[in-house]
Structures are given as C-alpha cells and as structure tokens.
Amino acid sequence: MMRMPETRPYHHGDLRAALLAGAERTLRAKGAAALSLRELARETGVSHAAPGRHFKDKQALLDALALTGFERLTHTLEAADDPALPIEERLTALARAYLGFAIDNAALVELMYARKHDPDVSEQLAAAVERTITPFLHLIADAQQRGEIVPGDPERITLLAGAGLHGIAAFTANGTFPPQEALDSIGDVVHHLLHGLRPR
Amino acid sequence: MMRMPETRPYHHGDLRAALLAGAERTLRAKGAAALSLRELARETGVSHAAPGRHFKDKQALLDALALTGFERLTHTLEAADDPALPIEERLTALARAYLGFAIDNAALVELMYARKHDPDVSEQLAAAVERTITPFLHLIADAQQRGEIVPGDPERITLLAGAGLHGIAAFTANGTFPPQEALDSIGDVVHHLLHGLRPR
DNA sequence: ACCTGAACACCGTTCAAGT
DNA sequence: ACCTGAACACCGTTCAAGT
C-alpha cells in the first residue's frame, strides 16, 4: 500500500492565511451569517481553539476579511483605470470594474460596507475606502483641471459619484436589479451622472 | 404591602408584536449580530421556545423586521412628498426624508437591504421596495410630462436616483461620511443629480 | 391556539497543558 | 511561538406535554 504523503504537522505553516481563505469560501457559498469558527477550524484541519491564536474573536476575522476585500478592489480598479481615455469612457471603465467586483463578490462587499462597532477597525476601513476611491479622485481632479467637470471639492464630488455607483451595486446585490441589466446600463448611469437628469 | 398588579398570564396577548418591538430595540442598541432569540424571549417574559410559534426561525424574525422597516420608510416618504413643490425642492425634500430615516435607523436599513437567501422573502422585499420608491417614481413621471426631466423609462431613472441616494445613506451609515455633513449636502447631491457633473 | 420544559446538537471563548 | 483538549456559558430548534 502507498502511504499517505505525511500526517498533518503540528504547526500549520500559515494558518492565518488558510483561515482567511476558508472563511471567504464559506462567505461566498453560504453568507457571513453561516460562518462558524469551529467549522472553519475543522475544515482547515486544526483544533477549534487554534483560530483564537490569529484572530482575537470572530469579528476580528470578519474585519480582516473586509480589509483584504478593499485591497483587492483597489487593485481591480487600478488595473481598470486608463488615464488616457476621455472622461466618460474612463469613468465608465472604472464603474464597470467596480460593479463587476461587487457582483462577483457580493457577500464580501456586504461585509466591507457593514457597520462596524470597533472604532479602531472603522478607522482602518475608512483608510482602505480612501485608497480604493483614489482612482476616481484622480479622474475627477484631472477632469476638473481641464474644465470637464464642475468645480468644487474633488473629494466630495468623488464621494457623490462613488455613492451612485455603490447604490447600483447594492440594489444589484439584493436583487432589486438583475446583475446583467445593471452591467448593461452602466454606460447610461455614467452618462446621467455626468450630464444630469434635466434636459440640456 | 402592595401586591404586584398581576402575575404574567399564560397567553401573552400579542407576543408577535412584542417580539418585533424587542428585536428592534436590541437591533438599535447592539446591532443585528447581537440579537439572540433566547435573550429576546427572556426580556419579553416568555419561554425560549415561544418565539418559535410566531417565527419559524431567527431569519424569519429578521425578515419580518425588514418588511416593517420598508412600511415605515414608505410612510415617512409619503408624508414628506409635496407634489406642489418645484421639482428640485420636491426631490430634495424626499431625499432628506430618506436620508434622515437611514441615519435614525441605520441598523434596520442595513437589515432591509441585506442579501436574502429565501426566494419567497426576496420577492416580498422587492415588492416592498417597489412601494417605497413610488413617491420618487411619481415625481419623475410628473416631471417628465412637463419636460423637466430627460425622457426614458421612468422606472430606470427612479432606480438611478434612488441608487445615488442609497449610496449616500450607506456611506453615512458605515462612517465614511458624518451624518450631519450628509444631511447638509443633500441639496448639493440633488442639484448634481439633476444638473450633472459636467459644466453647462 | 398558545405556551412550557427538557433535550439535542451545536456555538464562541478561555486557559492550562503540551510540543 | 504555536497548537490542543477540556471546560464554561451560551446558542437555535424541535417536540412531547401542559393550559
């Protein structure tokens, strides 16, 4: 008979990363409410007390998950940004990337924007949000310099555009809006955001 | 010594309503994650199995809470709507009412827009959302008839405006945006929504 | 019809002890 | 430094039995 490769070593190696990966799998499959630390430990092959070494409690694991979510979203947006594009196309590309991420990672995004109770964590998350919207901020600032966007605090205008986008993503996530329709309408959304709802 | 009014009767009277009220209290005080059916039963003065008579499980109670939330929001919006107002003022008043509700009932609103797993419930919630946005829909349709709003499917334009508003509410709830600042900027938000971000 | 009490199979968290 | 095993105080849900 062949012997199994090796019995599980006492030290896992990178238990923290393994727990985060496992947690995200169940998040995707069954939602945040169904996540159990004990089950996660079983799936990862460690004792139920082991996660406690890496995350002070369950909320800490969820918070860590939210933070990595923002990091990934940030990279997605950076990859989708093309400063050479005309403003409407550039904004549409960014918006499509944001919405695509929100559709593909609905449970994670819900977690990312959930209300937090720990002030330390909400500070970290606020900083992560700041980094995430940087591509939008640059777009707005660039366009303002060219006179293509209304004057005003670029940070506030960015939040406004981001809010519109996030609202669409939220409506899509909770089923008010079918994902395909949302993606198809992204050009319209951006157009209305830029040109307004009043006839001109 | 005075005798206490009466020992608790076997039948509660309206346990269902009492449970919903209690649940919303702890929702407001400690968030949805901290809600325990057993604790709720204790506070309400019934056995821990009693809630099971009125709600099939914990999720059913949360779903019921979300539905009552939409009903209350609907009434709030209807009360705030004044069809006699010029469009920008009318929309601003509705937007202020929505945002005010979202700020005063942050945990409830989070629940209302949470992803659902039961398809029956998401259908009911979709219908509730439909009723909630009716005032916005009327506003858009009225204004379109007067040529004050761009032509196009009024339902879609309403969802667009609603998404922008909801995004602001979400950013406010999760701390990206201080509530007072959000309320103060509501006029700007509506103005940008109507007139767009491009100079005219 | 409505509620109770006991039971079952889970949780999250802590902490001495092991490697 | 990292993990285990046992223990503690909880959960949600079910179901016979009581009023």
Short mmCIF file of C-alpha atoms (C1' of nucleotides) in Angstrom, two decimals:
data_model
loop_
_atom_site.label_atom_id
_atom_site.label_comp_id
_atom_site.label_asym_id
_atom_site.label_seq_id
_atom_site.Cartn_x
_atom_site.Cartn_y
_atom_site.Cartn_z
CA MET A 1 0.00 0.00 0.00
CA MET A 2 1.05 3.58 -0.62
CA ARG A 3 1.44 5.67 2.45
CA MET A 4 -0.35 8.99 2.63
CA PRO A 5 2.11 11.82 1.93
CA GLU A 6 2.50 12.87 5.55
CA THR A 7 0.44 13.38 8.67
CA ARG A 8 -0.50 16.97 9.33
CA PRO A 9 2.42 18.74 11.05
CA TYR A 10 1.90 20.34 14.42
CA HIS A 11 2.49 23.77 13.03
CA HIS A 12 0.26 24.60 10.13
CA GLY A 13 2.65 26.91 8.34
CA ASP A 14 0.37 29.76 7.53
CA LEU A 15 -2.79 29.12 9.47
CA ARG A 16 -3.85 32.75 9.34
CA ALA A 17 -3.93 32.82 5.56
CA ALA A 18 -5.58 29.40 5.41
CA LEU A 19 -8.34 30.58 7.76
CA LEU A 20 -8.95 33.71 5.72
CA ALA A 21 -9.15 31.70 2.50
CA GLY A 22 -11.52 29.17 4.05
CA ALA A 23 -13.67 31.91 5.54
CA GLU A 24 -14.01 33.55 2.18
CA ARG A 25 -15.04 30.27 0.59
CA THR A 26 -17.92 29.81 3.02
CA LEU A 27 -18.73 33.51 2.80
CA ARG A 28 -19.18 33.08 -0.93
CA ALA A 29 -21.07 29.82 -0.61
CA LYS A 30 -23.32 30.46 2.37
CA GLY A 31 -23.03 34.06 3.51
CA ALA A 32 -21.46 35.70 6.54
CA ALA A 33 -24.19 34.58 8.93
CA ALA A 34 -23.39 30.91 8.27
CA LEU A 35 -19.71 31.26 9.10
CA SER A 36 -18.66 29.27 12.16
CA LEU A 37 -15.18 29.42 13.62
CA ARG A 38 -15.40 25.82 14.78
CA GLU A 39 -16.44 24.53 11.39
CA LEU A 40 -13.73 26.62 9.76
CA ALA A 41 -11.18 25.09 12.11
CA ARG A 42 -12.40 21.59 11.25
CA GLU A 43 -12.18 22.26 7.51
CA THR A 44 -8.71 23.67 7.95
CA GLY A 45 -7.64 20.66 9.99
CA VAL A 46 -6.80 22.39 13.26
CA SER A 47 -8.37 22.37 16.70
CA HIS A 48 -11.29 24.68 17.35
CA ALA A 49 -9.14 26.82 19.61
CA ALA A 50 -6.41 27.42 17.04
CA PRO A 51 -8.10 30.34 15.23
CA GLY A 52 -8.03 32.20 18.53
CA ARG A 53 -4.25 32.48 18.16
CA HIS A 54 -4.63 34.51 14.97
CA PHE A 55 -7.89 36.35 15.45
CA LYS A 56 -8.95 37.67 18.81
CA ASP A 57 -12.55 36.78 18.03
CA LYS A 58 -14.91 36.07 15.17
CA GLN A 59 -15.45 39.74 14.43
CA ALA A 60 -11.70 40.22 14.06
CA LEU A 61 -11.66 37.59 11.32
CA LEU A 62 -14.55 39.28 9.53
CA ASP A 63 -12.80 42.62 9.82
CA ALA A 64 -9.62 41.16 8.33
CA LEU A 65 -11.68 39.73 5.50
CA ALA A 66 -13.21 43.14 4.84
CA LEU A 67 -9.79 44.76 4.72
CA THR A 68 -8.39 42.27 2.23
CA GLY A 69 -11.56 42.85 0.19
CA PHE A 70 -10.78 46.55 -0.08
CA GLU A 71 -7.22 45.77 -1.09
CA ARG A 72 -8.38 43.51 -3.90
CA LEU A 73 -10.98 46.01 -5.04
CA THR A 74 -8.31 48.69 -5.09
CA HIS A 75 -6.10 46.58 -7.35
CA THR A 76 -9.03 45.78 -9.61
CA LEU A 77 -9.80 49.47 -10.01
CA GLU A 78 -6.20 50.44 -10.57
CA ALA A 79 -5.92 47.81 -13.28
CA ALA A 80 -9.07 49.11 -14.97
CA ASP A 81 -8.04 52.76 -14.93
CA ASP A 82 -6.72 54.26 -18.15
CA PRO A 83 -5.90 57.97 -17.73
CA ALA A 84 -5.50 58.33 -21.50
CA LEU A 85 -9.21 57.72 -22.11
CA PRO A 86 -11.71 60.58 -22.49
CA ILE A 87 -13.51 61.22 -19.24
CA GLU A 88 -16.80 59.48 -19.96
CA GLU A 89 -15.10 56.31 -21.21
CA ARG A 90 -12.60 56.40 -18.38
CA LEU A 91 -15.33 56.74 -15.76
CA THR A 92 -17.39 54.03 -17.45
CA ALA A 93 -14.48 51.60 -17.35
CA LEU A 94 -13.91 52.27 -13.65
CA ALA A 95 -17.61 51.96 -12.92
CA ARG A 96 -17.84 48.67 -14.79
CA ALA A 97 -14.88 47.30 -12.83
CA TYR A 98 -16.44 48.35 -9.53
CA LEU A 99 -19.81 46.88 -10.37
CA GLY A 100 -18.24 43.68 -11.69
CA PHE A 101 -16.32 43.22 -8.46
CA ALA A 102 -19.48 43.88 -6.43
CA ILE A 103 -21.42 41.28 -8.42
CA ASP A 104 -18.68 38.66 -8.25
CA ASN A 105 -18.06 39.23 -4.54
CA ALA A 106 -21.47 40.20 -3.26
CA ALA A 107 -21.20 38.75 0.23
CA LEU A 108 -17.71 40.16 0.68
CA VAL A 109 -18.81 43.63 -0.42
CA GLU A 110 -21.71 43.48 2.01
CA LEU A 111 -19.18 42.71 4.74
CA MET A 112 -16.88 45.51 3.56
CA TYR A 113 -19.61 48.11 3.95
CA ALA A 114 -21.21 46.70 7.08
CA ARG A 115 -21.41 48.97 10.11
CA LYS A 116 -18.53 48.34 12.48
CA HIS A 117 -18.53 48.65 16.23
CA ASP A 118 -14.81 48.73 16.95
CA PRO A 119 -13.61 52.32 16.35
CA ASP A 120 -10.07 51.09 15.57
CA VAL A 121 -11.36 48.95 12.77
CA SER A 122 -13.64 51.58 11.32
CA GLU A 123 -10.61 53.88 11.18
CA GLN A 124 -8.64 51.26 9.25
CA LEU A 125 -11.59 50.66 6.96
CA ALA A 126 -12.05 54.36 6.34
CA ALA A 127 -8.41 54.50 5.25
CA ALA A 128 -8.98 51.50 2.97
CA VAL A 129 -12.01 53.21 1.41
CA GLU A 130 -9.84 56.27 0.88
CA ARG A 131 -7.27 54.21 -1.05
CA THR A 132 -9.98 52.44 -3.01
CA ILE A 133 -11.54 55.62 -4.34
CA THR A 134 -8.20 57.15 -5.27
CA PRO A 135 -8.57 56.30 -8.98
CA PHE A 136 -11.93 58.06 -9.01
CA LEU A 137 -10.42 61.02 -7.17
CA HIS A 138 -7.64 61.35 -9.75
CA LEU A 139 -10.12 61.12 -12.58
CA ILE A 140 -12.25 63.89 -11.10
CA ALA A 141 -9.27 66.10 -10.33
CA ASP A 142 -7.77 65.60 -13.80
CA ALA A 143 -11.09 66.41 -15.46
CA GLN A 144 -11.64 69.47 -13.30
CA GLN A 145 -8.29 70.87 -14.41
CA ARG A 146 -9.40 70.52 -18.00
CA GLY A 147 -12.72 72.17 -17.16
CA GLU A 148 -14.61 68.99 -17.99
CA ILE A 149 -16.09 68.63 -14.52
CA VAL A 150 -17.92 71.20 -12.45
CA PRO A 151 -15.70 72.98 -9.88
CA GLY A 152 -15.95 72.07 -6.19
CA ASP A 153 -14.19 69.94 -3.59
CA PRO A 154 -12.99 66.94 -5.64
CA GLU A 155 -13.24 64.66 -2.60
CA ARG A 156 -16.91 65.44 -2.23
CA ILE A 157 -17.65 65.05 -5.93
CA THR A 158 -15.86 61.70 -5.86
CA LEU A 159 -17.95 60.54 -2.91
CA LEU A 160 -21.04 61.55 -4.83
CA ALA A 161 -20.08 59.57 -7.90
CA GLY A 162 -18.98 56.66 -5.70
CA ALA A 163 -22.28 56.74 -3.82
CA GLY A 164 -24.24 56.48 -7.05
CA LEU A 165 -22.16 53.55 -8.13
CA HIS A 166 -22.34 51.86 -4.77
CA GLY A 167 -26.11 52.28 -4.69
CA ILE A 168 -26.40 50.48 -8.02
CA ALA A 169 -24.14 47.74 -6.68
CA ALA A 170 -26.26 47.43 -3.52
CA PHE A 171 -29.51 47.24 -5.49
CA THR A 172 -27.93 44.60 -7.67
CA ALA A 173 -26.65 42.58 -4.72
CA ASN A 174 -30.02 42.47 -3.00
CA GLY A 175 -31.91 41.56 -6.15
CA THR A 176 -33.76 44.80 -6.89
CA PHE A 177 -31.80 44.84 -10.11
CA PRO A 178 -30.65 41.84 -12.17
CA PRO A 179 -26.82 41.81 -12.48
CA GLN A 180 -26.76 41.62 -16.26
CA GLU A 181 -29.13 44.55 -16.58
CA ALA A 182 -27.02 46.53 -14.14
CA LEU A 183 -23.85 45.88 -16.13
CA ASP A 184 -25.61 46.72 -19.38
CA SER A 185 -26.89 50.01 -18.01
CA ILE A 186 -23.55 51.18 -16.63
CA GLY A 187 -22.99 53.44 -19.65
CA ASP A 188 -26.35 55.12 -19.09
CA VAL A 189 -25.65 55.53 -15.39
CA VAL A 190 -22.36 57.27 -16.06
CA HIS A 191 -23.93 59.39 -18.76
CA HIS A 192 -26.70 60.55 -16.44
CA LEU A 193 -24.20 61.18 -13.67
CA LEU A 194 -22.17 63.43 -15.95
CA HIS A 195 -25.00 65.15 -17.80
CA GLY A 196 -27.73 65.13 -15.18
CA LEU A 197 -31.40 64.25 -15.35
CA ARG A 198 -32.53 67.63 -16.63
CA PRO A 199 -32.69 68.13 -20.38
CA ARG A 200 -29.99 70.42 -21.72
CA MET B 1 -47.50 45.81 51.37
CA MET B 2 -48.95 46.47 47.93
CA ARG B 3 -49.35 43.44 45.78
CA MET B 4 -47.85 43.47 42.30
CA PRO B 5 -50.55 44.13 39.70
CA GLU B 6 -50.82 40.56 38.43
CA THR B 7 -48.64 37.61 37.53
CA ARG B 8 -47.94 37.23 33.84
CA PRO B 9 -50.86 35.50 32.10
CA TYR B 10 -50.29 32.29 30.20
CA HIS B 11 -51.12 33.92 26.92
CA HIS B 12 -49.10 36.98 26.20
CA GLY B 13 -51.71 38.80 24.18
CA ASP B 14 -49.65 39.93 21.25
CA LEU B 15 -46.39 38.12 21.55
CA ARG B 16 -45.55 38.55 17.89
CA ALA B 17 -45.66 42.34 18.11
CA ALA B 18 -43.82 42.32 21.43
CA LEU B 19 -41.03 40.23 19.94
CA LEU B 20 -40.69 42.51 16.94
CA ALA B 21 -40.55 45.58 19.17
CA GLY B 22 -37.98 43.98 21.44
CA ALA B 23 -35.91 42.81 18.50
CA GLU B 24 -35.83 46.29 17.07
CA ARG B 25 -34.68 47.68 20.41
CA THR B 26 -31.67 45.40 20.55
CA LEU B 27 -31.08 45.94 16.83
CA ARG B 28 -30.81 49.65 17.51
CA ALA B 29 -28.72 49.20 20.65
CA LYS B 30 -26.36 46.41 19.68
CA GLY B 31 -26.79 45.51 16.03
CA ALA B 32 -28.28 42.51 14.25
CA ALA B 33 -25.37 40.21 15.04
CA ALA B 34 -26.01 40.57 18.78
CA LEU B 35 -29.64 39.57 18.57
CA SER B 36 -30.42 36.31 20.38
CA LEU B 37 -33.86 34.68 20.30
CA ARG B 38 -33.38 33.27 23.78
CA GLU B 39 -32.41 36.61 25.25
CA LEU B 40 -35.31 38.24 23.44
CA ALA B 41 -37.67 35.64 24.93
CA ARG B 42 -36.29 36.32 28.42
CA GLU B 43 -36.72 40.08 28.04
CA THR B 44 -40.25 39.56 26.79
CA GLY B 45 -41.03 37.25 29.69
CA VAL B 46 -41.80 34.06 27.78
CA SER B 47 -40.07 30.73 27.45
CA HIS B 48 -37.26 30.40 24.95
CA ALA B 49 -39.41 28.20 22.73
CA ALA B 50 -42.30 30.66 22.49
CA PRO B 51 -40.86 32.76 19.63
CA GLY B 52 -40.88 29.60 17.53
CA ARG B 53 -44.69 29.78 17.46
CA HIS B 54 -44.58 33.12 15.67
CA PHE B 55 -41.40 32.95 13.63
CA LYS B 56 -40.24 29.75 12.01
CA ASP B 57 -36.64 30.67 12.78
CA LYS B 58 -34.40 33.61 13.57
CA GLN B 59 -34.11 34.63 9.94
CA ALA B 60 -37.90 34.83 9.69
CA LEU B 61 -37.93 37.35 12.52
CA LEU B 62 -35.22 39.41 10.81
CA ASP B 63 -37.17 39.27 7.55
CA ALA B 64 -40.33 40.47 9.29
CA LEU B 65 -38.35 43.30 10.82
CA ALA B 66 -37.05 44.30 7.40
CA LEU B 67 -40.57 44.32 5.96
CA THR B 68 -41.94 46.57 8.71
CA GLY B 69 -38.94 48.79 8.10
CA PHE B 70 -39.93 49.28 4.47
CA GLU B 71 -43.50 50.04 5.52
CA ARG B 72 -42.35 52.73 7.91
CA LEU B 73 -39.97 54.20 5.36
CA THR B 74 -42.79 54.28 2.84
CA HIS B 75 -44.99 56.27 5.22
CA THR B 76 -42.14 58.63 6.01
CA LEU B 77 -41.59 59.33 2.33
CA GLU B 78 -45.28 59.75 1.58
CA ALA B 79 -45.55 62.26 4.41
CA ALA B 80 -42.57 64.19 3.08
CA ASP B 81 -43.79 64.37 -0.51
CA ASP B 82 -45.36 67.60 -1.71
CA PRO B 83 -46.35 67.38 -5.39
CA ALA B 84 -46.98 71.14 -5.44
CA LEU B 85 -43.29 71.92 -4.99
CA PRO B 86 -40.97 72.65 -7.94
CA ILE B 87 -39.06 69.54 -8.90
CA GLU B 88 -35.71 70.31 -7.30
CA GLU B 89 -37.29 71.26 -3.97
CA ARG B 90 -39.62 68.29 -4.11
CA LEU B 91 -36.80 65.87 -4.77
CA THR B 92 -34.68 67.48 -2.08
CA ALA B 93 -37.45 67.04 0.50
CA LEU B 94 -37.85 63.37 -0.40
CA ALA B 95 -34.11 62.83 -0.35
CA ARG B 96 -33.80 64.49 3.05
CA ALA B 97 -36.57 62.26 4.43
CA TYR B 98 -34.90 59.13 3.07
CA LEU B 99 -31.50 60.06 4.41
CA GLY B 100 -32.96 61.07 7.78
CA PHE B 101 -34.67 57.70 8.10
CA ALA B 102 -31.46 55.90 7.14
CA ILE B 103 -29.48 57.84 9.76
CA ASP B 104 -32.07 57.32 12.52
CA ASN B 105 -32.50 53.63 11.71
CA ALA B 106 -29.08 52.62 10.47
CA ALA B 107 -29.08 49.01 11.68
CA LEU B 108 -32.63 48.48 10.43
CA VAL B 109 -31.78 49.87 6.99
CA GLU B 110 -28.74 47.61 6.82
CA LEU B 111 -31.09 44.70 7.51
CA MET B 112 -33.59 45.93 4.93
CA TYR B 113 -31.01 45.87 2.16
CA ALA B 114 -29.16 42.75 3.27
CA ARG B 115 -28.90 39.90 0.78
CA LYS B 116 -31.63 37.34 1.38
CA HIS B 117 -31.44 33.62 0.80
CA ASP B 118 -35.12 32.69 0.87
CA PRO B 119 -36.57 33.49 -2.60
CA ASP B 120 -40.06 33.98 -1.15
CA VAL B 121 -38.80 36.68 1.14
CA SER B 122 -36.76 38.44 -1.52
CA GLU B 123 -39.90 38.58 -3.63
CA GLN B 124 -41.83 40.21 -0.77
CA LEU B 125 -38.98 42.61 -0.16
CA ALA B 126 -38.75 43.51 -3.84
CA ALA B 127 -42.46 44.39 -3.71
CA ALA B 128 -41.84 46.48 -0.59
CA VAL B 129 -39.01 48.33 -2.32
CA GLU B 130 -41.36 48.95 -5.22
CA ARG B 131 -43.92 50.59 -2.89
CA THR B 132 -41.21 52.56 -1.13
CA ILE B 133 -39.90 54.19 -4.28
CA THR B 134 -43.38 55.04 -5.58
CA PRO B 135 -43.15 58.69 -4.48
CA PHE B 136 -39.91 59.02 -6.41
CA LEU B 137 -41.48 57.34 -9.40
CA HIS B 138 -44.40 59.77 -9.40
CA LEU B 139 -42.07 62.70 -9.11
CA ILE B 140 -40.02 61.54 -12.08
CA ALA B 141 -43.08 60.76 -14.19
CA ASP B 142 -44.72 64.12 -13.35
CA ALA B 143 -41.56 65.99 -14.22
CA GLN B 144 -41.06 64.09 -17.45
CA GLN B 145 -44.53 65.11 -18.58
CA ARG B 146 -43.59 68.72 -18.03
CA GLY B 147 -40.34 68.17 -19.91
CA GLU B 148 -38.32 68.89 -16.78
CA ILE B 149 -36.63 65.50 -16.75
CA VAL B 150 -34.84 63.71 -19.55
CA PRO B 151 -37.00 61.16 -21.39
CA GLY B 152 -36.54 57.43 -20.78
CA ASP B 153 -38.02 54.59 -18.74
CA PRO B 154 -39.16 56.35 -15.54
CA GLU B 155 -38.63 53.17 -13.52
CA ARG B 156 -34.99 53.06 -14.51
CA ILE B 157 -34.43 56.77 -13.89
CA THR B 158 -36.02 56.36 -10.47
CA LEU B 159 -33.72 53.47 -9.62
CA LEU B 160 -30.80 55.63 -10.67
CA ALA B 161 -31.81 58.48 -8.41
CA GLY B 162 -32.63 56.04 -5.62
CA ALA B 163 -29.26 54.35 -6.00
CA GLY B 164 -27.44 57.65 -5.61
CA LEU B 165 -29.41 58.41 -2.51
CA HIS B 166 -28.95 54.96 -1.07
CA GLY B 167 -25.23 55.12 -1.69
CA ILE B 168 -25.00 58.34 0.31
CA ALA B 169 -27.03 56.68 3.06
CA ALA B 170 -24.75 53.62 3.04
CA PHE B 171 -21.60 55.75 3.21
CA THR B 172 -23.14 57.67 6.08
CA ALA B 173 -24.15 54.53 7.96
CA ASN B 174 -20.71 53.00 7.77
CA GLY B 175 -18.91 56.17 8.80
CA THR B 176 -17.27 57.22 5.52
CA PHE B 177 -19.40 60.34 5.81
CA PRO B 178 -20.51 62.12 9.02
CA PRO B 179 -24.34 62.21 9.26
CA GLN B 180 -24.60 65.96 9.70
CA GLU B 181 -22.41 66.61 6.69
CA ALA B 182 -24.51 64.20 4.65
CA LEU B 183 -27.73 65.96 5.61
CA ASP B 184 -26.19 69.36 4.93
CA SER B 185 -25.02 68.29 1.49
CA ILE B 186 -28.33 66.80 0.40
CA GLY B 187 -29.18 69.92 -1.60
CA ASP B 188 -25.90 69.67 -3.48
CA VAL B 189 -26.41 66.00 -4.13
CA VAL B 190 -29.83 66.59 -5.65
CA HIS B 191 -28.51 69.51 -7.65
CA HIS B 192 -25.71 67.42 -9.12
CA LEU B 193 -28.11 64.59 -9.81
CA LEU B 194 -30.35 66.90 -11.79
CA HIS B 195 -27.73 69.02 -13.49
CA GLY B 196 -24.88 66.55 -13.80
CA LEU B 197 -21.18 66.86 -13.11
CA ARG B 198 -20.30 68.44 -16.45
CA PRO B 199 -20.35 72.22 -16.67
CA ARG B 200 -23.27 73.58 -18.72
"C1'" DA C 1 -54.43 28.16 19.91
"C1'" DC C 2 -50.66 29.16 22.56
"C1'" DC C 3 -47.01 28.26 25.56
"C1'" DT C 4 -43.55 25.38 28.57
"C1'" DG C 5 -39.57 22.32 29.82
"C1'" DA C 6 -36.43 19.20 28.57
"C1'" DA C 7 -33.39 17.64 25.14
"C1'" DC C 8 -30.14 17.84 21.18
"C1'" DA C 9 -26.58 19.39 18.60
"C1'" DC C 10 -24.28 22.95 18.07
"C1'" DC C 11 -21.71 27.63 19.08
"C1'" DG C 12 -17.55 31.33 20.76
"C1'" DT C 13 -14.07 31.97 24.08
"C1'" DT C 14 -10.72 30.89 27.63
"C1'" DC C 15 -6.86 28.56 29.66
"C1'" DA C 16 -3.86 25.16 31.47
"C1'" DA C 17 -1.04 21.98 29.36
"C1'" DG C 18 1.57 20.00 25.70
"C1'" DT C 19 5.29 20.21 21.54
"C1'" DA D 1 5.75 30.51 19.16
"C1'" DC D 2 2.03 27.72 18.14
"C1'" DC D 3 -1.42 24.45 18.96
"C1'" DT D 4 -4.55 21.03 21.77
"C1'" DG D 5 -8.29 19.35 24.90
"C1'" DA D 6 -11.30 20.19 28.26
"C1'" DA D 7 -14.42 23.31 30.24
"C1'" DC D 8 -17.88 27.09 30.51
"C1'" DA D 9 -21.68 29.58 29.35
"C1'" DC D 10 -24.17 30.27 25.95
"C1'" DC D 11 -26.96 29.45 21.32
"C1'" DG D 12 -31.23 27.85 17.73
"C1'" DT D 13 -34.57 24.41 17.00
"C1'" DT D 14 -37.66 20.60 17.98
"C1'" DC D 15 -41.27 18.20 20.33
"C1'" DA D 16 -44.00 15.98 23.74
"C1'" DA D 17 -46.75 17.67 27.20
"C1'" DG D 18 -49.41 21.03 29.61
"C1'" DT D 19 -53.33 25.02 29.94
#
